[in-house]
Coordinates of C-alpha atoms in Angstrom, one line a residue:
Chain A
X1 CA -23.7 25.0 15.2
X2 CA -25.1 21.7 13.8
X3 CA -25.9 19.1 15.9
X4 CA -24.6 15.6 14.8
X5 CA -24.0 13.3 17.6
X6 CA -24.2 10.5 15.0
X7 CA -21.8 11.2 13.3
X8 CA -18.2 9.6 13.6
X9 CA -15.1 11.3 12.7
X10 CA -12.0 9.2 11.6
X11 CA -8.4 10.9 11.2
X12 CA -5.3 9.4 9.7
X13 CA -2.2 11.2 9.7
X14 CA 1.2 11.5 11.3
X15 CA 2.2 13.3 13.9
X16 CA 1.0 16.2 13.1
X17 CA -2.8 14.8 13.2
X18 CA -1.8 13.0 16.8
X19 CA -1.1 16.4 18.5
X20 CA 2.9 15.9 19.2
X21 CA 3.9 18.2 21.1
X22 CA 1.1 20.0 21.6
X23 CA 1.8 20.7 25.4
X24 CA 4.9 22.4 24.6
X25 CA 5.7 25.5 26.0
X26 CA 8.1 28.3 24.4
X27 CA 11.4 28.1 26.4
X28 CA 11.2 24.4 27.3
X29 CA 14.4 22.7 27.2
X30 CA 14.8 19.3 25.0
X31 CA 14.9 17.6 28.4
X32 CA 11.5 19.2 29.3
X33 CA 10.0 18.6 26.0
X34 CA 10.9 14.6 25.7
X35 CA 9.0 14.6 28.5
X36 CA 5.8 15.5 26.9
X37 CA 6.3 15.4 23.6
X38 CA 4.4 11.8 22.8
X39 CA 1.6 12.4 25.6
X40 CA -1.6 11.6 24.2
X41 CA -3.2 13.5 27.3
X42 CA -1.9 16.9 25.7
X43 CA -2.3 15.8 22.1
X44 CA -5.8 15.7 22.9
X45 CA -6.0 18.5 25.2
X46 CA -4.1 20.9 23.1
X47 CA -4.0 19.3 19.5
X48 CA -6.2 20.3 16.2
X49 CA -8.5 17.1 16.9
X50 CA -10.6 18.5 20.3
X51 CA -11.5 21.3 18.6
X52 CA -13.0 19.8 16.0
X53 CA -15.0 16.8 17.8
X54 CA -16.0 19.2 20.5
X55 CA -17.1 21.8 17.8
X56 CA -19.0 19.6 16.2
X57 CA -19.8 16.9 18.8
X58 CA -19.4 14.0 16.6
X59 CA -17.4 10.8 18.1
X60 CA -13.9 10.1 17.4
X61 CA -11.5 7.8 16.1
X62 CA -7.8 8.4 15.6
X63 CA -5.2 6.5 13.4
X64 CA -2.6 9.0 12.9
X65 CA 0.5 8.8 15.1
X66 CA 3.7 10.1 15.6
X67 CA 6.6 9.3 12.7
X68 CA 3.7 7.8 10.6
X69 CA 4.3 7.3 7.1
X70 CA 1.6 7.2 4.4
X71 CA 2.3 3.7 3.8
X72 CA 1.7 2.6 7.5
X73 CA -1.7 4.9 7.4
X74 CA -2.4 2.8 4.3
X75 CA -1.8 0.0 6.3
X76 CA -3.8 1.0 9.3
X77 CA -6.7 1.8 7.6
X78 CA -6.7 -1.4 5.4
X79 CA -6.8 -3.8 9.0
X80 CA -9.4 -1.0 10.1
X81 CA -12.0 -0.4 7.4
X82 CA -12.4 -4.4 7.1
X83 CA -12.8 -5.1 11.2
X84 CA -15.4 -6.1 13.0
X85 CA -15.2 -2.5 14.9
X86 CA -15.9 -0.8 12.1
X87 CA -18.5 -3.0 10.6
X88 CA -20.0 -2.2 14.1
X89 CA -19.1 1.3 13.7
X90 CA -21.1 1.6 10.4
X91 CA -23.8 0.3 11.3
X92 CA -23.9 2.6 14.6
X93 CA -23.6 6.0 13.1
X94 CA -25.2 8.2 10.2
X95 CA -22.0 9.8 9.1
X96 CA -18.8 8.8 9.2
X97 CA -16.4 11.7 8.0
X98 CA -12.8 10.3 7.1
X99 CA -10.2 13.3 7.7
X100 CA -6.7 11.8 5.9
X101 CA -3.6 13.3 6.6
X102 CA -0.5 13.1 3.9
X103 CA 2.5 13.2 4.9
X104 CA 6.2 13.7 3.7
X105 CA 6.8 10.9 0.8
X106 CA 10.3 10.3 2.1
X107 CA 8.9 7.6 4.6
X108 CA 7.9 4.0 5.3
X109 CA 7.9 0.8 7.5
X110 CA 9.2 -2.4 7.2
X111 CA 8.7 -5.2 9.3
X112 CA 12.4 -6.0 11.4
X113 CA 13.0 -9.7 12.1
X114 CA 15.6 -8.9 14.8
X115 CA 13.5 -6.1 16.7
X116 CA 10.1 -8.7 15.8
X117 CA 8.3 -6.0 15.1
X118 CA 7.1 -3.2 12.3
X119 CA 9.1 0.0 12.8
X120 CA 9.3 3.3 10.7
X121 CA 12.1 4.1 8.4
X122 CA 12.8 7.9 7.7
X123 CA 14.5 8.6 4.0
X124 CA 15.7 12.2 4.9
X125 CA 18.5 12.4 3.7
X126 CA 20.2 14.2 6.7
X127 CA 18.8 10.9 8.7
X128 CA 20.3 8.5 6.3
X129 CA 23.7 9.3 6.7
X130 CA 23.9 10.5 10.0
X131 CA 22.8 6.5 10.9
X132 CA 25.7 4.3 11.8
X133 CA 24.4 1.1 9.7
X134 CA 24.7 -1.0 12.5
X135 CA 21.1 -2.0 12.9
X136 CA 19.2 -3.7 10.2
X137 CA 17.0 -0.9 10.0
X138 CA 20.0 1.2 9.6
X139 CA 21.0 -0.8 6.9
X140 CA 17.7 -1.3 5.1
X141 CA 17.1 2.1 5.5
X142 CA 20.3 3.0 3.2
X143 CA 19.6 0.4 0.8
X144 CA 15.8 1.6 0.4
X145 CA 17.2 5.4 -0.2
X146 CA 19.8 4.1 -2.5
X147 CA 18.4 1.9 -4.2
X148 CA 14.5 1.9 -5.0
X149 CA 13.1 5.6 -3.6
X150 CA 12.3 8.8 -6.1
X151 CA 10.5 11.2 -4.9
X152 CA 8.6 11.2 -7.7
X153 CA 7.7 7.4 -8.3
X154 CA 7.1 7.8 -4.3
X155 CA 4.0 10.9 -5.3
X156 CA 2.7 8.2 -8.5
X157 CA 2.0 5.8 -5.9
X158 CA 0.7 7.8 -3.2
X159 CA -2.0 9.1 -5.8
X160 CA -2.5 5.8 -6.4
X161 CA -3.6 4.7 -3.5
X162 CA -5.4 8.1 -2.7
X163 CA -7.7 6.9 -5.7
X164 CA -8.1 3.5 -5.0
X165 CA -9.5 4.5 -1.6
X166 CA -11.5 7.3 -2.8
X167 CA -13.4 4.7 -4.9
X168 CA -13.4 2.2 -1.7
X169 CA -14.9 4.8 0.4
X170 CA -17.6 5.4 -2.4
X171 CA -18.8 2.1 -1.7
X172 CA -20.2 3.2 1.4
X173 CA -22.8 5.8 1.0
X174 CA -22.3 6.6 4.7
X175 CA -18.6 8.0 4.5
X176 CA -17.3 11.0 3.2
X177 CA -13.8 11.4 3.4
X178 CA -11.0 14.3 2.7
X179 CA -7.5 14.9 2.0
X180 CA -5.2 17.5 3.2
X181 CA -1.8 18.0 2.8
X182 CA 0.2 18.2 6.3
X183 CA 3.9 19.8 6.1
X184 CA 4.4 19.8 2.4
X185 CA 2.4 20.4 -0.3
X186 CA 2.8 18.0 -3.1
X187 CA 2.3 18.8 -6.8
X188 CA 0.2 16.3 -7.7
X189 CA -0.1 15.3 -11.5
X190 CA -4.1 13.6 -10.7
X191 CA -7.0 15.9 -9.8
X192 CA -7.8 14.5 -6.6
X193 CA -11.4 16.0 -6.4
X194 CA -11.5 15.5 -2.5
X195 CA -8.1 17.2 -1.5
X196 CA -8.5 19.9 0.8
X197 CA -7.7 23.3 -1.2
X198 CA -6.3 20.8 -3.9
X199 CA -6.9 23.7 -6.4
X200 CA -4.5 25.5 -4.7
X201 CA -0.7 25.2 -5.4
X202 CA 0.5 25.6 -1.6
X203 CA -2.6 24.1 0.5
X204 CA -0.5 22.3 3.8
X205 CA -1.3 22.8 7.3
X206 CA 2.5 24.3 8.0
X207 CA 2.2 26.5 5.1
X208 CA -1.8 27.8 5.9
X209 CA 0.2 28.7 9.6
X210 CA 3.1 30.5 7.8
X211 CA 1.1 32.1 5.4
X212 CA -1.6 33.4 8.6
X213 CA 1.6 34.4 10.7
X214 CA 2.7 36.5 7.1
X215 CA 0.2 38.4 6.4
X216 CA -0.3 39.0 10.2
X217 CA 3.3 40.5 10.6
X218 CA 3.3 42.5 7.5
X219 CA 6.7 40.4 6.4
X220 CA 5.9 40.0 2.7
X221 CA 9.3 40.6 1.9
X222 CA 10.9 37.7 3.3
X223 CA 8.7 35.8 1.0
X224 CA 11.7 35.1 -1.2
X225 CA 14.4 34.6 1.0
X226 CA 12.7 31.7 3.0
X227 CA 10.6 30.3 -0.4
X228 CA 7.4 30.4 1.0
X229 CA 6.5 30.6 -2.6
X230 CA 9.4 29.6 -4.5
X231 CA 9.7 26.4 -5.1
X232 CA 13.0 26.1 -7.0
X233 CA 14.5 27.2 -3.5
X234 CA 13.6 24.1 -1.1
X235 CA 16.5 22.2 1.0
X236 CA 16.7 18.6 -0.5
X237 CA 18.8 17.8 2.7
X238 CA 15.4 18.1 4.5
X239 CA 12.2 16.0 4.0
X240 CA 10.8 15.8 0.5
X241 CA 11.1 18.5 -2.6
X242 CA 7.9 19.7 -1.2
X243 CA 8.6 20.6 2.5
X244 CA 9.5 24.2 2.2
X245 CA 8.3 26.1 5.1
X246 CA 10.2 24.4 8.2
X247 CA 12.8 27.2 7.9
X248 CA 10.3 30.4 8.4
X249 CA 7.9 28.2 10.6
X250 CA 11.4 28.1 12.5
X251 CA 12.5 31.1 12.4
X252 CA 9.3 32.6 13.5
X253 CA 8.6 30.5 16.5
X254 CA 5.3 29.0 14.7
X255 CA 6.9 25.0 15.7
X256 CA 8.8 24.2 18.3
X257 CA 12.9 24.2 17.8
X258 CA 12.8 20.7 19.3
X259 CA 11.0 18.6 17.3
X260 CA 9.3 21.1 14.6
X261 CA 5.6 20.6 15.7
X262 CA 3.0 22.9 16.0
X263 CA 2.6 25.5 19.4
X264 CA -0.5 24.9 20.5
X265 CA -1.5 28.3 18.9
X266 CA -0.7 26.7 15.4
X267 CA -3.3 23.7 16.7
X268 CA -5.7 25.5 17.3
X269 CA -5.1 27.4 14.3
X270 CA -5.7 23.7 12.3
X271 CA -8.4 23.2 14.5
X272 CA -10.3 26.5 13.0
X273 CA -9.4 25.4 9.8
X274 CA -11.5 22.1 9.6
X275 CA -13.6 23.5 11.6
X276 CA -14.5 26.1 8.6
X277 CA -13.7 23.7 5.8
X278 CA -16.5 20.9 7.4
X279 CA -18.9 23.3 8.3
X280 CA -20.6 23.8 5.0
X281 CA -20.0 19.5 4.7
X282 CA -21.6 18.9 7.9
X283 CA -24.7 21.3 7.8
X284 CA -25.4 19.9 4.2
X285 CA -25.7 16.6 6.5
X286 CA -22.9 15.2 4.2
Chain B
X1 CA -19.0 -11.5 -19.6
X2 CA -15.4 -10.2 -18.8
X3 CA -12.4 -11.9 -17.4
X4 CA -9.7 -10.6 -15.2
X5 CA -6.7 -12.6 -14.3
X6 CA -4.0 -11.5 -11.7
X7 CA -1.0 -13.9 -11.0
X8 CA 2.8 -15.2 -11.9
X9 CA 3.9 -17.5 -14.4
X10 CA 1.2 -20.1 -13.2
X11 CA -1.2 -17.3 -14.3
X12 CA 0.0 -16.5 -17.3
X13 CA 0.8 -19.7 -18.7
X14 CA 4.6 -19.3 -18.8
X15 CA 6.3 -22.9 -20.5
X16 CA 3.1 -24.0 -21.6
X17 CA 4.5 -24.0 -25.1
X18 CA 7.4 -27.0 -23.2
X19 CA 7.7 -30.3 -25.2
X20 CA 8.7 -33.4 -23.6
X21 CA 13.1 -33.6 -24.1
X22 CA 13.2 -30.2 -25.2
X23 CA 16.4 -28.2 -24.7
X24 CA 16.8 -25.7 -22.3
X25 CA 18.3 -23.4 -25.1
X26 CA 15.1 -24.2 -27.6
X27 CA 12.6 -23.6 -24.6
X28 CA 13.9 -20.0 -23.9
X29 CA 14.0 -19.1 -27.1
X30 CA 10.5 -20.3 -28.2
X31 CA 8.1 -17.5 -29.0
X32 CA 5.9 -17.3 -26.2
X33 CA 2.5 -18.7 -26.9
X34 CA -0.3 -18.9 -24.0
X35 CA -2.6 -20.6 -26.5
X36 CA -2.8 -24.0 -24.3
X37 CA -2.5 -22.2 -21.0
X38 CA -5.6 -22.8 -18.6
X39 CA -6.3 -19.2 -18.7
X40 CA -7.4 -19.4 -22.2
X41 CA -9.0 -22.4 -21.5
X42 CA -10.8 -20.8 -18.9
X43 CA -11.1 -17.6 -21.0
X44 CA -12.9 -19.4 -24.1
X45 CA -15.1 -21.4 -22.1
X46 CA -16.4 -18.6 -20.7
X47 CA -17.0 -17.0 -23.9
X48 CA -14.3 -14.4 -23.0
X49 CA -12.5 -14.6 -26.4
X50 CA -12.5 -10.6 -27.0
X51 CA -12.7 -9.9 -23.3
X52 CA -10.0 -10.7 -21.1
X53 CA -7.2 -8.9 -19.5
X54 CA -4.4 -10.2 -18.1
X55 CA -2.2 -8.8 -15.1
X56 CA -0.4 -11.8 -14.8
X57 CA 3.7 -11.5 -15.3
X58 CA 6.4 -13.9 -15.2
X59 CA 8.1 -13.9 -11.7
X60 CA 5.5 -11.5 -10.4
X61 CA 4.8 -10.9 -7.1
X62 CA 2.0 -11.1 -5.2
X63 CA 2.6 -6.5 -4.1
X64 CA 3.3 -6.7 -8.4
X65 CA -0.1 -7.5 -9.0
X66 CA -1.9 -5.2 -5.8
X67 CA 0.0 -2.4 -7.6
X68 CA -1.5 -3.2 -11.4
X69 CA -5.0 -4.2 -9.6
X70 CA -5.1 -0.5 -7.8
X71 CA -3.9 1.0 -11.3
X72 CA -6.4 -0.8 -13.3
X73 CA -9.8 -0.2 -11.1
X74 CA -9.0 3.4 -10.5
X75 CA -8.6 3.9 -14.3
X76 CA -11.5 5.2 -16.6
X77 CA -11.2 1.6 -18.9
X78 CA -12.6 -0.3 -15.6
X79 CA -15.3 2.0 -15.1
X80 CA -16.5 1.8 -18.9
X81 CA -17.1 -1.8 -17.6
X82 CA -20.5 -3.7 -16.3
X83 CA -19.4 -4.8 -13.5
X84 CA -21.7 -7.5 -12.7
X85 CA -20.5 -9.1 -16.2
X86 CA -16.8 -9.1 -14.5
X87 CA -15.1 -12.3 -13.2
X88 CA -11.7 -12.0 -11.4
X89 CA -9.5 -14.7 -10.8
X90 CA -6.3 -14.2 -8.6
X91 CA -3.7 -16.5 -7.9
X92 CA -1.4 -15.8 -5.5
X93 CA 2.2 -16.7 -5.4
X94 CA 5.1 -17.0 -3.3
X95 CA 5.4 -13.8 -0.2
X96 CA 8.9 -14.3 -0.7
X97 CA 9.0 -11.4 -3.7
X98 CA 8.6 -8.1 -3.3
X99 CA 7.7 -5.2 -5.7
X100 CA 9.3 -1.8 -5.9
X101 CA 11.0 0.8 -8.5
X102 CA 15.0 0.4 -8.4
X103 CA 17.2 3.6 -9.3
X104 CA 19.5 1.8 -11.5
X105 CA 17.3 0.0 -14.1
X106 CA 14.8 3.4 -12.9
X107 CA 11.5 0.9 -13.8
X108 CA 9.9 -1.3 -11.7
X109 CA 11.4 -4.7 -10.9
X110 CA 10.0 -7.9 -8.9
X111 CA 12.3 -8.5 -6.4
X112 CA 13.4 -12.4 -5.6
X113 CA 14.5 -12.5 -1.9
X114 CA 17.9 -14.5 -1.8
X115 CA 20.0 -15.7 0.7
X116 CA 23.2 -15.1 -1.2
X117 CA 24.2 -11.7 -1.7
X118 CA 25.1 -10.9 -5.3
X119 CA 26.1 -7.1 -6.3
X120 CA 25.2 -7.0 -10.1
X121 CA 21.8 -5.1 -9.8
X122 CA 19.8 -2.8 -7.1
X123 CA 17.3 -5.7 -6.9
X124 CA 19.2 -8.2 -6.2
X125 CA 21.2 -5.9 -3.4
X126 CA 17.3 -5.3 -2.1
X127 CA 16.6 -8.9 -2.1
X128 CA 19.1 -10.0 -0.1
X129 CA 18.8 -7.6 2.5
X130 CA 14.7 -8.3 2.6
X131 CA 15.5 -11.4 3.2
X132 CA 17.8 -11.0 5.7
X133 CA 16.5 -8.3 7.4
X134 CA 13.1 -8.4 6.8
X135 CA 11.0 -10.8 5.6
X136 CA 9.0 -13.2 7.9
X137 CA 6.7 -16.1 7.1
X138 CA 3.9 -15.3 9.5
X139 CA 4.4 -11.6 9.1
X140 CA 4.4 -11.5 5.2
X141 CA 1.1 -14.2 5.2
X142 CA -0.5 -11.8 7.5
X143 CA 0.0 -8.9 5.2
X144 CA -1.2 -11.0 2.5
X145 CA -4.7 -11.8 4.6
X146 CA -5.5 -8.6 5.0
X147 CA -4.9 -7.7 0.9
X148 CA -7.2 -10.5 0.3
X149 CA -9.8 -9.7 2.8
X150 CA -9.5 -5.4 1.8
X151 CA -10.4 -6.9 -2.5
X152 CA -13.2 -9.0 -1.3
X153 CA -14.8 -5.7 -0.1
X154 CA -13.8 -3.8 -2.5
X155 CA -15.2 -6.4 -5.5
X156 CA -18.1 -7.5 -3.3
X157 CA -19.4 -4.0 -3.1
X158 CA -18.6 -3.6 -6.5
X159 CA -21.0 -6.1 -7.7
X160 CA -17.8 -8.1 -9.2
X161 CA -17.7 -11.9 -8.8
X162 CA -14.2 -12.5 -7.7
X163 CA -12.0 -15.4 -6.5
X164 CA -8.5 -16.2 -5.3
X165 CA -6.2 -19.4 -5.5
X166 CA -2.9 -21.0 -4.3
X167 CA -0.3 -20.5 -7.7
X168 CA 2.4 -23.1 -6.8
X169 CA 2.8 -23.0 -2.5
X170 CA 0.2 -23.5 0.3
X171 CA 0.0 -20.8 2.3
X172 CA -0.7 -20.8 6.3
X173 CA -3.8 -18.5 6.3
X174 CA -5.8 -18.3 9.3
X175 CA -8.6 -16.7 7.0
X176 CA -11.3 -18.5 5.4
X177 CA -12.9 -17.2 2.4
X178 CA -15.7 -18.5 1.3
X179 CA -14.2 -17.3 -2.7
X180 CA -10.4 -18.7 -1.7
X181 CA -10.5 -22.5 -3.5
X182 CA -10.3 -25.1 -1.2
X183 CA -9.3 -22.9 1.6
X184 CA -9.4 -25.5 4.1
X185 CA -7.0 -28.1 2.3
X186 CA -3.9 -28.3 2.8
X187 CA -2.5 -28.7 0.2
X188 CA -4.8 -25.9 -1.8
X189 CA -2.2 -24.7 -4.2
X190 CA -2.2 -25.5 -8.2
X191 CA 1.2 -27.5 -7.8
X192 CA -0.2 -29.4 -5.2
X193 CA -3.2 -30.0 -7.6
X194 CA -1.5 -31.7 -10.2
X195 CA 0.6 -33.6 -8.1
X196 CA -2.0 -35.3 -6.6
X197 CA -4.0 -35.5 -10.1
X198 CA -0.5 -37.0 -11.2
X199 CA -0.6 -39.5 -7.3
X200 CA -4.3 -40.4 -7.9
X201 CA -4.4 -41.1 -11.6
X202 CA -1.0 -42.8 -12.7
X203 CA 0.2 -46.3 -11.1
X204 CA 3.9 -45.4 -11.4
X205 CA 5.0 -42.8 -9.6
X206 CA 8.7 -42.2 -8.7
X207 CA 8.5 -40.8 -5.2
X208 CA 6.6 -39.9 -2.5
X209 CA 5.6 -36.7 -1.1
X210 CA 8.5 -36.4 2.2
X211 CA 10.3 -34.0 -0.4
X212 CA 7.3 -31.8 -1.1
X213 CA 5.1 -31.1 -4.2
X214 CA 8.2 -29.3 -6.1
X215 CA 10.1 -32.9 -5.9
X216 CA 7.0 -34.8 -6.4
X217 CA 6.3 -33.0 -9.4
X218 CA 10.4 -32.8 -10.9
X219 CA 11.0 -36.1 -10.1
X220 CA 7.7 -37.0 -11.8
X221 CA 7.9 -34.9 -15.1
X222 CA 4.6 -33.1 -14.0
X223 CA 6.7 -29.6 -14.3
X224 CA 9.4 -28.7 -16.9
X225 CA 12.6 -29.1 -15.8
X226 CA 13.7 -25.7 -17.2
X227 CA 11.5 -23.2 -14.9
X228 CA 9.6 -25.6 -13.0
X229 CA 6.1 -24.0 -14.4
X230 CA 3.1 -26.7 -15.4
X231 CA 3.2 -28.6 -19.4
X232 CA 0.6 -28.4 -21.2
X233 CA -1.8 -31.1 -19.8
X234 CA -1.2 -29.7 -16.6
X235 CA -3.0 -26.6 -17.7
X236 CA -5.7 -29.0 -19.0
X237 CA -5.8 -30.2 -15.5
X238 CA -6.2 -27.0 -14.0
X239 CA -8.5 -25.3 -16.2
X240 CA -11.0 -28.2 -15.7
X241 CA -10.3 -27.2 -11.7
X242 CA -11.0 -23.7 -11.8
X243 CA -14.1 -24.4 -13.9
X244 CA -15.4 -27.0 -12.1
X245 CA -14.7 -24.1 -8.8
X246 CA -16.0 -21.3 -11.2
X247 CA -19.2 -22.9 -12.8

């Protein structure tokens, strides 16, 4: 192993890349589980992130948190990359690797007057109309799905942005940074050259787990039946077009029936993951 | 060298084609011409004449031109460019607009938040509830800092000369950058600039300012009364501004 203790790594993400529920158990009640499900102590102790700092022993910053949307990453990392933190952060280190989590498109935040304060707003559809519309975000969040969301204008300007900050981060020389798909894996009409497997048509964290659980049980067959690979046979009640693997993930115990987050098996499993995909990266010296 | 201009109406030169008297119905039906505008002022005394793009849109908002901005420097045209050749020049308009793609008309549409709630369009439907809901002052000013402040990196890095401007309201920043113009007035905007132009220069004025630049300027004739955008020796006015700022 490589030694780089000056090197920073920066995630972005949703939940997934915060470690929620990390500390669950199989058999925990929904009671049990609220109880841990947002503690940072076990998203670090038993998320993807560890692993990878530890392997590596680089420093660490995290943006991604629970019900993220892309837009709010976008967001983060536009008041982060310009403060004075970072400036000092820059100067500090000798590599700074930028690990960017995508999540569903069916998401984003708005700014509430009533609740003075930024919150998330979830497009699902089941979500939507299972609201009572009593709450402006209840309300806004209908009139966003009705009125201005497409899942497809929603992947043109998520490349969008995905380019314009690859060519921000080219500005400095010191970052190199990564995509990678997290419960969904989006067909993407721009070669993003930095996407993690982005040459591959099913590349996202929850499928990689589904796909290592597969081939592990020998259950080939139920390929088709769940639509590991089919794409036609997704459930547009749940998440975007491209989240297709909730139902096997489910079905096979790889998330938890609570909140649909990762065992911490399935984090470490991540963990291993970037751990292989930045080796080669980090022993080049980036 | 190569200009860039991002904006609204103020940018683009919307009106500038107005004639003292005209009709409302002759205005809106004049072929657009931007020939007078202080853009191409500014343009052809830079020597810009065969290189210029324009981002600028009537009724634009400020997300409207983020959006086109992204588009434009991620595409393979920008990066053909020299970039130390490139001059950018930004005005910024009104946070009470917003951006987004509406299902009905299934294009992008600049959204005008309103506090009456009128059912003919999804953008109208999304205004009203932005407003309502929504939209803050502070908040949206803040957003807007941290836009300008994310582009000054970007361009700075880039080796591109870039600089930003009030369209037709003052903002409250609690930002000062050094490429903002006249950051620490006031009353920094282009609207505010002609009224005081019009305040400093002329004997007779109507009013005062207690009803704000807008009234100063109707009440005044320094606007058309149609769309409330600058005449033609406004522009004049402004383009000797920005390249007095620029030079």
């Amino acid at each position: 192993m490589t030694k780089t203790k000056k090197t920073l790594l920066i995630t972005l993400g949703c939940s997934w890349t915060f470690g929620e529920g990390a500390g669950c158990e199989k058999g925990m009640n929904a009671k049990e589980y609220e109880k841990i499900r947002y503690s940072s102590e076990y998203a670090w102790e038993f998320g993807w992130r560890r692993y990878v700092v530890e392997h590596f022993d680089v420093d660490h910053v995290n943006l991604g948190e629970s019900g993220s949307s892309n837009l709010k990453q976008f967001h983060y990392a536009k008041n982060y990359f310009l403060s004075s933190k970072f400036a000092n952060e820059y100067k500090s280190y000798e590599h700074i690797i930028v690990l960017w989590g995508l999540t569903t498109l069916r998401r984003t935040f708005m700014y509430f007057k009533d609740s003075k304060m930024y919150e998330n707003i979830y497009l699902e559809e089941g979500n939507v109309f299972q609201t009572r519309w009593n709450t402006s975000r209840d309300k806004m969040t209908k009139a966003i799905y009705r009125y201005c969301y497409d899942d497809d204008v929603a992947l043109r300007e998520l490349q969008s942005d995905m380019l314009h900050w690859n060519q921000y981060f080219k500005l400095y020389p010191k970052i190199k940074n990564f995509w990678y798909d997290i419960f969904g894996s989006k067909d993407y009409t721009t070669k993003i050259r930095n996407l993690i497997d982005g040459d591959k048509p099913k590349r996202d964290l929850l499928y990689r787990i589904c796909k290592d659980h597969l081939n592990s049980e020998i259950e080939k067959w139920k390929l088709d039946i769940y639509g590991l690979e089919s794409r036609e046979k997704y459930d547009p009640n749940f998440l975007d077009k491209y989240s297709t693997c909730f139902g096997y993930a489910g079905e096979h115990e790889l998330v938890n029936p609570h909140s649909f987050h990762p065992y911490k098996t399935g984090y470490k499993f991540i963990g291993d993951y970037f751990i292989k995909f930045l080796t080669p990266h980090i022993e080049n010296g980036l | 060298m190569f200009l860039i201009t991002f904006g609204d109406d103020w940018t683009l030169g919307s009106g500038v084609w107005y004639k003292p008297g005209m009709p409302k119905i002759v205005y809106e039906n004049k072929e657009p011409h931007y020939d007078d505008s202080w853009r191409i002022i500014v343009r052809d005394y830079l020597g810009c004449q065969d290189n210029h793009i324009n981002f600028a849109t009537s009724q634009s908002s400020n997300q409207r031109q983020f959006a086109l901005a992204k588009d434009y420097f991620n595409s393979k045209k920008f990066y053909d460019k020299r970039r130390d050749e490139i001059i950018v020049l930004w005005g910024l308009t009104t946070t009470r607009r917003d951006y987004k793609w509406c299902s009905d008309s299934r294009k992008y549409e600049d959204i005008i938040f309103k506090e009456k709630y009128l059912d003919r369009n999804n953008k109208d439907k999304l205004g009203y509830g932005l407003n309502k809901w929504s939209h803050h002052d502070d908040v949206a000013t803040k957003e807007l800092e941290t836009e300008i402040v994310h582009w000054n990196i970007f361009f700075k890095a880039l080796g591109i000369k870039n600089y930003w401007f009030d369209s037709f309201n003052s903002k409250k920043y609690t930002i000062r950058p050094s490429n903002f113009f006249d950051i620490r007035s006031k009353n920094r905007d282009l609207l505010s600039l002609l009224c005081i132009d019009h305040a400093m220069n002329k004997r007779e004025y109507y009013e005062g300012w207690a009803g704000g630049p807008m009234n100063y300027a109707l009440n005044n004739r320094i606007v058309n009364p149609h769309t409330f955008v600058p005449k033609k020796e406004g522009h004049e006015v402004i383009a000797k501004y920005i390249i007095e700022k620029i030079s």
